[in-house]
């Protein structure tokens, strides 16, 4: 018992010596552990200020620390292995994240201040942007030293400010780079839809350089510099540099601007939208391809109206080389007048101005007509001294049909059965027009005010257009009322029978069958 008591009294001392020995022997590993923990805690402090969108988060670090601590407690004889595992985990989680998109720094917030005499100077803090400075649609070369740029600009900026637009040509050097000495053009803007724009208004910038640029086939870039000149904020004067056109080497064909045009007549359509009737579109194309002839072309812009049924009709004529279709539904993002109609027709003008002798502007519910004793060619030859002429309107009812068509009107075409014309006189009606496009700088919907040369409106009796307002946008039988009279008054409007277009229907149907066969015979309303 005495020896056991003596041994028990000596045990605490021996245990203390053993603990000190172990600690002394593991001093290097403890130093390494403490250093690692200090490093990890420093990282935690730094990551408190790192944006949350980065994939490496503070919680990840804390998880690594907890894992390391547990491993160290469970195996204190192998501390260096635990520290190495923690370092490996930290390295794995510290992979650089994808670089976020660059965003402009938010402006510093201004505060109200009390000035001299107790006057409170109020602060105004601007956020965002009400409208884009400039939206580019297209740019085209108009000769050796001229270009035209089409797009949209902020209407408030143009109404209440004084923005300016400047063109520059940047030559392409032989080594493939671009010159740092651009050539500046004489530039002026045209607002073809002035008064009709909404948030955005159409702007055409014409650029004329003092000498030919890029004409030698070297290539280059056309830049448009759009400057706000303080419009909207007098303290800020921003200039946006728009790369309007890039020409690759050996792509310019100057003969195109002086040679004979490819087509006699080219049709520029306004943007098509809504749930259009494929049958009405079918009738319009058959009629006008026949009228315009083999050297003609039709340019159509789809703003959402070319659904599958309409596309099938267009495809029949596209396959024959008569139609080109442009999808411009993207412009619906920008709030302009009538699906940005003015921008679309100006794009058509400048894109095709050297491809046609005459260019027509009217809609798909309007049918051009010339009297039987003349042809379209003879009429336009008689107007060749004019850059522009306007066309008289024949307003037709879109719901009155003859009683004799009862029970068989569904087999007749729209312009064949709608035979009542509004005969009211003494009022001004909209006119449509045609131009010799090489002499036109910008265009509108009912006429152009930016032409070089003469304009005439005295075309009555020589050329006209029959207008079936709204007929194309209704996918149902247009005949709502069948009448048996040469004259009637309805809703205060005087109508008189006019069978001019009805008499042309037979030859138009035969022409369609001869040109494209029976592929459209089952076309629906």
PDB file of N, CA and C in Angstrom, residues 358 383-390 434-436 439-440 447-448 451-457:
ATOM      1  N   UNK A 358     -37.409  54.009-111.335  1.00  0.00           N
ATOM      2  CA  UNK A 358     -38.500  54.619-110.568  1.00  0.00           C
ATOM      3  C   UNK A 358     -38.743  53.787-109.309  1.00  0.00           C
ATOM      4  N   UNK A 383     -43.629  61.548-117.599  1.00  0.00           N
ATOM      5  CA  UNK A 383     -43.299  62.279-116.373  1.00  0.00           C
ATOM      6  C   UNK A 383     -41.800  62.260-116.087  1.00  0.00           C
ATOM      7  N   UNK A 384     -41.000  61.903-117.064  1.00  0.00           N
ATOM      8  CA  UNK A 384     -39.565  61.713-116.841  1.00  0.00           C
ATOM      9  C   UNK A 384     -38.820  63.000-116.489  1.00  0.00           C
ATOM     10  N   UNK A 385     -39.400  64.152-116.796  1.00  0.00           N
ATOM     11  CA  UNK A 385     -38.725  65.414-116.452  1.00  0.00           C
ATOM     12  C   UNK A 385     -38.835  65.737-114.965  1.00  0.00           C
ATOM     13  N   UNK A 386     -39.653  64.978-114.248  1.00  0.00           N
ATOM     14  CA  UNK A 386     -39.873  65.226-112.821  1.00  0.00           C
ATOM     15  C   UNK A 386     -39.132  64.191-111.982  1.00  0.00           C
ATOM     16  N   UNK A 387     -38.574  64.654-110.885  1.00  0.00           N
ATOM     17  CA  UNK A 387     -37.983  63.726-109.932  1.00  0.00           C
ATOM     18  C   UNK A 387     -39.072  62.983-109.164  1.00  0.00           C
ATOM     19  N   UNK A 388     -40.187  63.642-108.937  1.00  0.00           N
ATOM     20  CA  UNK A 388     -41.251  63.069-108.120  1.00  0.00           C
ATOM     21  C   UNK A 388     -42.625  63.441-108.682  1.00  0.00           C
ATOM     22  N   UNK A 389     -43.563  62.501-108.617  1.00  0.00           N
ATOM     23  CA  UNK A 389     -44.957  62.828-108.912  1.00  0.00           C
ATOM     24  C   UNK A 389     -45.844  62.119-107.895  1.00  0.00           C
ATOM     25  N   UNK A 390     -46.977  62.717-107.584  1.00  0.00           N
ATOM     26  CA  UNK A 390     -47.915  62.116-106.639  1.00  0.00           C
ATOM     27  C   UNK A 390     -49.082  61.498-107.401  1.00  0.00           C
ATOM     28  N   UNK A 434     -44.271  58.400-106.452  1.00  0.00           N
ATOM     29  CA  UNK A 434     -43.120  57.687-107.014  1.00  0.00           C
ATOM     30  C   UNK A 434     -42.011  58.700-107.268  1.00  0.00           C
ATOM     31  N   UNK A 435     -40.757  58.232-107.214  1.00  0.00           N
ATOM     32  CA  UNK A 435     -39.605  59.120-107.401  1.00  0.00           C
ATOM     33  C   UNK A 435     -38.575  58.460-108.297  1.00  0.00           C
ATOM     34  N   UNK A 436     -37.738  59.288-108.888  1.00  0.00           N
ATOM     35  CA  UNK A 436     -36.502  58.799-109.495  1.00  0.00           C
ATOM     36  C   UNK A 436     -35.447  58.860-108.388  1.00  0.00           C
ATOM     37  N   UNK A 439     -32.104  61.027-107.321  1.00  0.00           N
ATOM     38  CA  UNK A 439     -32.164  62.465-107.032  1.00  0.00           C
ATOM     39  C   UNK A 439     -32.872  62.755-105.708  1.00  0.00           C
ATOM     40  N   UNK A 440     -32.975  61.757-104.834  1.00  0.00           N
ATOM     41  CA  UNK A 440     -33.708  61.917-103.573  1.00  0.00           C
ATOM     42  C   UNK A 440     -32.749  61.702-102.404  1.00  0.00           C
ATOM     43  N   UNK A 447     -45.059  61.746 -99.585  1.00  0.00           N
ATOM     44  CA  UNK A 447     -44.210  62.394-100.578  1.00  0.00           C
ATOM     45  C   UNK A 447     -42.860  62.699 -99.930  1.00  0.00           C
ATOM     46  N   UNK A 448     -41.902  63.105-100.747  1.00  0.00           N
ATOM     47  CA  UNK A 448     -40.599  63.503-100.236  1.00  0.00           C
ATOM     48  C   UNK A 448     -40.442  65.009-100.352  1.00  0.00           C
ATOM     49  N   UNK A 451     -35.694  66.460-102.376  1.00  0.00           N
ATOM     50  CA  UNK A 451     -35.352  65.977-103.708  1.00  0.00           C
ATOM     51  C   UNK A 451     -34.598  67.051-104.473  1.00  0.00           C
ATOM     52  N   UNK A 452     -33.840  66.603-105.448  1.00  0.00           N
ATOM     53  CA  UNK A 452     -33.208  67.511-106.399  1.00  0.00           C
ATOM     54  C   UNK A 452     -33.987  67.393-107.704  1.00  0.00           C
ATOM     55  N   UNK A 453     -34.664  68.447-108.086  1.00  0.00           N
ATOM     56  CA  UNK A 453     -35.480  68.396-109.285  1.00  0.00           C
ATOM     57  C   UNK A 453     -36.924  68.792-108.990  1.00  0.00           C
ATOM     58  N   UNK A 454     -37.779  68.615-109.972  1.00  0.00           N
ATOM     59  CA  UNK A 454     -39.151  69.096-109.884  1.00  0.00           C
ATOM     60  C   UNK A 454     -40.104  68.014-109.396  1.00  0.00           C
ATOM     61  N   UNK A 455     -41.198  68.484-108.792  1.00  0.00           N
ATOM     62  CA  UNK A 455     -42.289  67.611-108.353  1.00  0.00           C
ATOM     63  C   UNK A 455     -43.580  68.088-108.999  1.00  0.00           C
ATOM     64  N   UNK A 456     -44.415  67.145-109.423  1.00  0.00           N
ATOM     65  CA  UNK A 456     -45.719  67.518-109.974  1.00  0.00           C
ATOM     66  C   UNK A 456     -46.827  66.728-109.289  1.00  0.00           C
ATOM     67  N   UNK A 457     -47.972  67.399-109.105  1.00  0.00           N
ATOM     68  CA  UNK A 457     -49.159  66.758-108.544  1.00  0.00           C
ATOM     69  C   UNK A 457     -50.266  66.644-109.601  1.00  0.00           C
TER      70      UNK A 457
END
